[in-house]
Amino acid sequence: MKVLIARLNHETNTFSPVPTPLSAFGPDGPTFGEQAYRDNKGMRTAMSAFIDLAEAAGAEIVTPVSASANPSGPVDAAAYDLLTQCIVDAAPGCDALLLDLHGAMVAQNSPDGEGDLLRRLRQALPGVPIAVALDLHANVTPAMVDNADVIVGFKTYPHIDMYETGEHAGRLMFEKLAGRREPVTRWHALPLMAHTLRSASFTGAMQRAIDAARAAEASGTLAASIFAGFSLADIEAPCMSVIVVDDSAEKAQATADRIAGQIWAEREQFIYRSEALADSVARARKMAEGQSRPVLLLDHGDNCMSGGSCDTMDVLQEALAQGLDGIGVGPLCDPEAVAQLIAAGEGAKVTVALGNKVSLAGIGLSKTPVVLTGTVRSICDGDYIISGPTYTGQRSSMGRTVLFDIGAARIVVTERTQEPWDLGVFTCTGLDPRTERFLLLKSRMYCRPVFGPISAGLVECDSPGVTSSDYSLFPFSKVRHPVFPLDLAAA
């Protein structure tokens, strides 16, 4: 038995000014063949689970590519063509395909990156089983459902069950190959653009939806997945959906319809209402009184893992204006400032124009860099190993990195955008984040499993940027109407 196993992950924010060239797919770009295998073997990705299952089955394994990029703007056409063609070219002669995909990829030449890939694979290998593991934030499309035999999505956000999802999808595929199962996939799409901050799996309506999916599986359903969708994409349906895999089409559809009905009844609970930024910062200041641990300021309006530029200064400016001090900030992406600070050298006092340099004209915003004076405390390569629970053991690189101390704040300034999913974003510069009064993190959710336990609490700060929760900032033109909450009539 010959099995193709590949990984291609990108969550596309079509409003993001951050480009997505081929080099964005990994610390050093994508990896191919044997190196793609080594990059995943022993890790906690869905692809690593596929590898373990295939090896246990004694299969010959083909790993054409492993490519994962942080969320950003549409994938460059040339990069999309190369990565997808690599998978298609390796498929002939394979008895099964196991794909670790995201589900919300938009390329310059494809509004449905995963659907178009799966359609090509199905055309090339009619009858060959295809199993797919998807991110919880997948924007599922008809092409994905029509061209895959098994689809299973993450059940956690922050995502800590990537391996388990791959094991689930792969196990169903190998049962199909052995003739023990004949899985059928059914789908229920909802006209509901959920906010990412309402898709956390540990609270609220999303937790209840996932609990319903788990209960269905406990009762015998082969797989039930809730997809929150990724609404910051101007495509036809950046919306929630439910996919169920079962032994019969009727059972699968009935389960999907039932869970979708529950979600729709609670649709208002999937919408996030932001408070004013000044109020958020004032609340954080009050929360920090008498505390020995830092308070987290989560700048989710400029979140790297939703396509943010990682360089807006609104939250820091507001914090400084309100007199906050003892602020650890990071990471802030400004390659120009990094070069200037490195040229000055460690210990130098420097005045630098920082942040607000990436154009946000696509959403009608214009910002000016903030001139700050401070001391260069340290310079490093910005590399660290993620301790988990997300992407455990993987190397992460922020590019050349500087710790810039302006007195009230110590700012980690980097060459590359980076999600603060590990203490390493600070400790690689020599800064212990536990010693700060506040930690300003450009994050929605991934920081929480790591920074939450060391903090006194957190405050969500919605700054104006390309990952804001304020839908009125975004000029949606391709979304199919009616849709909730853009159209209240959808209620």
XYZ file of C-alpha atoms in Angstrom:
491
model
C 0.000 0.000 0.000
C 1.299 3.425 -1.002
C 0.022 6.474 0.878
C 0.532 10.153 0.087
C 0.804 12.384 3.167
C 1.141 16.151 2.835
C 0.678 19.326 4.836
C -0.449 22.670 3.385
C -1.734 25.207 5.911
C -2.702 28.829 5.450
C -5.519 30.899 6.939
C -6.036 33.809 4.577
C -7.148 37.259 5.693
C -7.992 38.861 2.353
C -7.787 42.316 3.968
C -4.282 41.740 5.325
C -1.414 43.761 3.844
C 1.070 41.051 4.877
C 2.241 39.192 1.740
C 2.352 35.387 1.502
C 5.206 34.349 -0.790
C 6.645 30.839 -0.900
C 9.234 31.778 1.737
C 6.437 32.423 4.276
C 5.647 28.698 4.488
C 7.946 27.778 7.363
C 10.888 29.295 9.236
C 12.995 28.680 6.133
C 10.261 28.101 3.576
C 8.451 24.819 2.825
C 10.171 21.460 3.010
C 9.906 18.620 0.522
C 10.303 14.856 0.367
C 12.389 13.339 3.137
C 12.788 16.675 4.906
C 8.990 17.115 5.001
C 8.797 13.708 6.676
C 11.472 14.615 9.249
C 9.845 17.962 10.048
C 6.641 16.215 11.107
C 7.738 12.843 12.466
C 7.441 12.960 16.241
C 5.708 16.341 16.243
C 2.082 17.141 17.163
C 0.704 17.983 13.720
C -2.046 16.130 11.888
C 0.600 15.124 9.352
C 2.668 13.496 12.080
C -0.355 11.414 13.100
C -0.853 10.362 9.474
C 2.784 9.259 9.341
C 2.450 7.187 12.512
C -0.699 5.457 11.244
C 0.803 4.708 7.835
C 3.970 3.299 9.356
C 1.948 1.128 11.732
C 0.086 -0.220 8.687
C 3.361 -1.011 6.911
C 2.548 1.382 4.065
C 5.005 2.985 1.690
C 4.864 6.706 2.452
C 5.214 9.610 0.028
C 5.612 13.049 1.642
C 5.806 15.569 -1.202
C 5.611 18.722 0.930
C 5.112 20.247 4.352
C 4.196 23.916 4.180
C 2.614 26.052 6.885
C 2.460 29.845 6.907
C 1.148 32.256 9.498
C -2.157 33.883 8.521
C -1.646 36.775 6.125
C -2.893 38.111 2.801
C -3.775 35.960 -0.231
C -1.133 33.374 -1.139
C 1.021 34.364 -4.090
C -0.166 32.623 -7.241
C 3.276 31.175 -7.954
C 3.563 29.765 -4.423
C 0.082 28.232 -4.570
C 0.765 26.663 -7.960
C 4.083 25.172 -6.869
C 2.815 23.746 -3.574
C -0.388 22.264 -4.964
C 1.304 20.922 -8.105
C 3.852 19.213 -5.881
C 1.031 17.258 -4.228
C -0.809 16.519 -7.472
C 2.377 15.275 -9.163
C 3.080 12.849 -6.303
C -0.442 11.372 -6.255
C -0.435 8.918 -9.213
C 0.038 5.341 -8.034
C -1.046 6.057 -4.464
C -3.751 3.982 -2.777
C -4.850 6.739 -0.381
C -4.269 10.430 0.260
C -3.981 11.887 3.772
C -3.932 15.684 3.767
C -3.235 18.079 6.632
C -4.951 21.261 5.373
C -6.279 24.408 6.999
C -9.500 24.984 5.093
C -9.421 28.792 4.809
C -6.820 29.357 2.095
C -7.353 31.992 -0.560
C -4.714 32.418 -3.260
C -4.324 35.185 -5.796
C -5.500 32.695 -8.401
C -7.909 30.618 -6.281
C -10.687 31.810 -3.944
C -10.988 28.221 -2.657
C -7.433 26.969 -2.223
C -8.246 23.632 -0.608
C -11.360 22.956 -2.688
C -9.494 23.493 -5.939
C -6.661 21.224 -4.787
C -9.053 18.453 -3.761
C -10.952 18.744 -7.053
C -7.727 18.274 -9.017
C -6.725 15.288 -6.894
C -10.137 13.673 -7.326
C -9.966 14.157 -11.088
C -6.478 12.670 -11.196
C -7.338 9.700 -8.956
C -11.023 8.834 -9.243
C -11.994 6.294 -6.609
C -8.862 6.689 -4.497
C -9.837 7.589 -0.894
C -8.980 11.067 0.370
C -8.988 11.948 4.078
C -8.515 15.507 5.292
C -7.795 17.074 8.670
C -8.966 20.688 8.868
C -8.532 23.597 11.246
C -11.507 24.568 13.406
C -11.579 27.885 11.496
C -12.004 26.333 8.065
C -14.299 28.057 5.593
C -15.737 24.807 4.261
C -16.894 24.825 0.608
C -18.873 22.424 -1.585
C -15.676 21.515 -3.441
C -14.034 20.333 -0.229
C -16.993 18.193 0.785
C -17.595 16.784 -2.694
C -13.984 15.707 -3.222
C -13.005 14.185 0.125
C -14.173 10.902 1.632
C -13.397 11.842 5.246
C -13.154 15.310 6.813
C -12.407 15.829 10.496
C -11.722 19.176 12.178
C -9.968 20.311 15.338
C -12.167 20.469 18.433
C -9.996 22.882 20.400
C -9.175 26.578 20.162
C -6.464 27.316 21.082
C -5.594 24.330 18.886
C -3.991 21.600 20.969
C -5.559 18.561 19.275
C -3.944 18.733 15.843
C -2.342 15.305 16.222
C -5.555 13.789 17.590
C -7.530 15.180 14.645
C -5.094 13.638 12.192
C -5.289 10.335 14.043
C -9.097 10.459 13.888
C -9.273 11.207 10.159
C -6.504 8.739 9.349
C -8.031 5.955 11.420
C -11.318 6.252 9.514
C -9.402 6.168 6.238
C -7.482 3.016 7.126
C -10.721 1.371 8.273
C -12.163 2.197 4.848
C -9.102 0.766 3.112
C -9.450 -2.421 5.174
C -13.114 -2.737 4.214
C -14.326 -2.331 7.799
C -16.050 1.017 7.167
C -17.652 2.866 4.295
C -17.782 6.391 5.707
C -20.146 8.984 4.260
C -19.644 12.721 4.769
C -22.461 15.236 5.064
C -22.419 18.993 5.623
C -24.653 21.767 6.936
C -23.531 25.329 6.158
C -24.858 28.271 8.163
C -25.183 31.940 7.085
C -23.298 32.976 10.219
C -20.032 34.943 10.279
C -18.767 34.154 13.756
C -16.159 36.264 15.501
C -12.927 34.442 16.258
C -13.114 35.535 19.894
C -16.389 33.651 20.159
C -14.912 30.403 18.840
C -12.945 29.410 21.935
C -13.681 25.760 22.650
C -13.690 26.134 26.426
C -16.587 28.540 26.884
C -19.985 29.701 25.680
C -21.963 28.594 22.653
C -18.912 27.180 20.878
C -18.179 24.888 23.800
C -21.796 23.745 23.765
C -21.635 23.039 20.017
C -18.428 21.029 20.425
C -19.956 19.186 23.359
C -22.845 18.220 21.060
C -20.340 16.929 18.495
C -18.506 14.901 21.136
C -21.801 13.502 22.410
C -22.711 12.401 18.886
C -19.381 10.603 18.563
C -19.874 8.972 21.953
C -23.211 7.666 20.658
C -21.621 6.046 17.615
C -21.221 8.792 14.998
C -17.861 8.272 13.274
C -16.880 11.954 13.380
C -18.622 15.265 14.030
C -16.798 18.561 13.504
C -17.794 22.157 14.199
C -16.170 24.736 11.949
C -16.267 28.319 13.212
C -15.123 29.644 9.845
C -12.739 32.566 9.385
C -14.781 35.682 8.747
C -11.936 38.034 7.769
C -12.018 36.744 4.203
C -13.987 38.427 1.470
C -15.236 35.251 -0.165
C -18.705 33.877 -0.781
C -19.202 32.184 2.583
C -16.645 32.814 5.373
C -19.085 31.128 7.689
C -19.764 28.457 10.288
C -20.635 24.910 9.286
C -20.968 21.366 10.607
C -19.527 18.231 9.002
C -20.516 14.745 10.090
C -19.015 11.445 8.964
C -21.089 8.312 9.527
C -21.977 4.931 8.059
C -25.087 6.252 6.314
C -25.924 9.490 4.555
C -29.225 9.810 6.379
C -27.680 9.514 9.840
C -24.843 11.862 8.961
C -27.154 14.544 7.583
C -29.583 14.289 10.498
C -26.778 14.772 13.005
C -25.305 17.694 11.079
C -28.722 19.355 10.813
C -29.443 18.894 14.518
C -26.160 20.428 15.681
C -26.430 23.237 13.120
C -29.889 24.009 14.470
C -28.455 24.343 17.961
C -25.768 26.733 16.685
C -28.280 28.868 14.790
C -30.520 29.140 17.843
C -27.524 30.609 19.709
C -26.186 32.686 16.801
C -26.054 35.912 18.839
C -23.590 34.190 21.188
C -21.076 33.853 18.327
C -20.857 37.633 17.909
C -18.277 39.614 19.895
C -19.069 43.150 21.063
C -15.926 45.193 21.731
C -15.551 47.847 24.384
C -13.742 51.125 23.666
C -9.943 50.774 23.719
C -9.557 53.462 26.405
C -12.006 51.575 28.617
C -10.127 48.294 28.122
C -6.805 49.832 29.142
C -8.365 51.573 32.149
C -9.841 48.262 33.242
C -6.419 46.591 32.952
C -4.838 49.338 35.065
C -7.430 48.745 37.776
C -6.934 44.970 37.571
C -3.173 45.326 38.149
C -3.550 47.123 41.471
C -1.977 45.085 44.252
C -1.026 42.226 41.941
C 2.352 40.494 41.870
C 1.763 38.916 38.480
C 1.327 40.650 35.112
C -2.001 41.583 33.558
C -2.323 40.617 29.894
C -3.362 43.224 27.323
C -4.435 41.215 24.274
C -4.250 43.394 21.155
C -6.572 41.262 19.018
C -7.035 44.033 16.445
C -3.494 43.302 15.239
C -3.191 39.573 15.806
C -0.477 37.871 13.759
C -2.389 34.574 13.705
C -5.339 36.229 12.000
C -3.244 38.134 9.443
C -2.268 41.213 11.429
C 0.714 43.332 10.442
C 2.007 43.009 14.023
C 3.135 46.643 13.934
C 0.233 48.838 15.059
C 0.868 51.012 18.106
C -2.640 51.954 19.310
C -2.705 49.831 22.466
C 0.797 50.831 23.560
C 0.027 54.510 22.908
C -3.147 54.295 24.978
C -1.348 52.454 27.779
C 1.390 55.096 27.905
C -1.173 57.892 27.762
C -2.928 56.416 30.810
C 0.345 56.207 32.731
C 0.873 52.427 32.714
C 4.440 51.278 33.289
C 6.228 47.970 33.678
C 4.917 46.920 30.272
C 6.447 44.024 28.348
C 5.491 44.329 24.673
C 5.940 41.740 22.041
C 6.565 40.980 19.509
C 6.329 44.163 17.431
C 7.404 43.637 13.809
C 9.464 46.509 12.379
C 12.454 45.381 10.283
C 13.501 48.974 9.615
C 13.698 49.763 13.325
C 15.515 46.476 14.007
C 18.244 47.452 11.543
C 18.578 50.893 13.126
C 18.732 49.515 16.661
C 21.274 46.826 15.748
C 23.439 49.417 14.020
C 23.431 51.447 17.236
C 24.459 48.386 19.274
C 23.698 47.013 22.719
C 23.680 49.676 25.416
C 23.098 52.525 22.980
C 20.443 55.154 23.598
C 18.421 55.606 20.425
C 15.486 57.629 19.157
C 13.546 55.633 16.591
C 10.268 55.860 14.662
C 8.556 52.628 15.653
C 5.622 50.715 14.190
C 2.594 51.864 12.179
C 4.559 51.437 8.944
C 2.554 48.755 7.125
C -0.192 50.305 5.016
C -3.750 49.656 6.154
C -5.260 51.536 3.224
C -7.210 48.410 2.280
C -9.520 49.050 5.222
C -9.312 52.825 5.010
C -6.891 53.421 7.895
C -3.766 55.571 8.011
C -1.336 55.545 10.930
C 1.911 57.382 11.715
C 5.012 55.772 13.256
C 5.549 56.632 16.924
C 8.840 58.305 17.819
C 10.291 56.767 20.997
C 13.606 57.090 22.793
C 15.120 54.197 24.678
C 18.051 51.866 25.235
C 19.006 48.782 23.240
C 19.121 46.128 25.958
C 19.859 43.037 23.866
C 20.196 41.732 20.311
C 19.563 38.097 19.316
C 18.597 35.882 16.379
C 14.985 35.562 17.584
C 14.983 31.752 17.489
C 13.343 29.569 20.148
C 11.719 26.156 20.499
C 7.991 26.161 21.252
C 7.360 24.420 24.554
C 3.663 23.807 23.838
C 0.879 23.019 24.042
C 0.558 24.388 20.472
C 3.196 23.281 17.914
C 5.175 21.611 20.693
C 8.838 21.107 19.849
C 8.860 23.145 16.654
C 11.485 25.796 16.003
C 10.180 29.314 15.647
C 12.060 32.293 14.276
C 11.273 35.975 14.671
C 14.277 37.010 12.588
C 16.796 39.416 14.086
C 15.306 40.654 17.336
C 16.010 43.565 19.670
C 14.846 44.296 23.217
C 14.221 48.057 23.268
C 13.705 49.658 26.698
C 11.831 52.987 26.729
C 11.480 53.089 30.512
C 7.755 52.500 30.893
C 7.926 49.560 28.473
C 10.348 46.969 27.195
C 9.518 46.198 23.569
C 10.568 43.067 21.663
C 11.104 44.373 18.107
C 11.417 41.751 15.363
C 12.004 41.343 11.649
C 9.166 38.842 11.230
C 5.586 38.721 12.463
C 5.116 36.255 15.269
C 2.330 34.945 17.474
C 3.273 35.065 21.182
C 2.504 31.385 21.750
C 5.504 30.805 23.977
C 7.448 32.583 26.701
C 10.350 32.258 24.274
C 9.273 35.428 22.457
C 10.513 37.279 25.543
C 13.059 34.965 27.129
C 15.143 34.702 23.931
C 15.896 38.413 24.439
C 16.776 37.950 28.120
C 13.498 39.389 29.424
C 11.539 37.372 31.993
C 7.871 38.194 31.282
C 6.882 37.195 34.816
C 8.604 40.312 36.166
C 6.451 42.783 34.201
C 3.294 44.489 35.532
C 1.623 44.228 32.120
C 2.231 42.110 29.036
C 0.968 43.611 25.781
C 0.545 40.663 23.422
C -0.635 40.834 19.822
C -2.828 37.800 20.222
C -6.390 36.564 20.522
C -6.100 33.079 21.883
C -2.827 31.193 21.318
C -1.057 33.059 24.103
C -3.573 31.973 26.727
C -2.406 28.430 27.573
C 1.136 29.736 28.180
C 0.732 33.293 29.463
C -2.587 32.792 31.258
C -1.092 30.691 34.103
C 1.571 33.330 34.886
C -0.865 36.264 34.810
C -3.275 37.965 37.204
C -5.886 38.184 34.443
C -6.413 39.455 30.929
C -8.169 42.232 29.062
C -9.102 42.031 25.379
C -8.155 45.247 23.559
C -9.771 45.835 20.155
C -7.487 48.239 18.309
C -8.293 49.384 14.749
C -6.463 46.976 12.442
C -6.966 44.204 9.906
C -7.898 41.644 12.576
C -10.345 43.828 14.477
C -13.635 42.400 15.687
C -15.394 45.455 14.234
C -16.845 44.189 10.940
C -17.718 47.756 9.921
C -14.017 48.331 9.169
C -14.015 45.755 6.377
C -15.314 46.445 2.846
C -16.902 43.044 2.198
C -18.001 42.812 -1.445
C -18.076 39.090 -2.270
C -19.921 37.706 0.756
C -23.258 36.090 -0.085
C -26.242 37.757 1.580
C -28.212 37.508 3.773
C -25.721 36.615 6.462
C -25.721 37.211 10.194
C -24.687 39.629 11.675
C -24.008 41.769 8.586
C -27.705 41.490 7.758
C -29.868 41.626 10.849
C -32.664 40.321 8.649
C -30.837 36.986 8.724
C -32.195 36.634 12.253
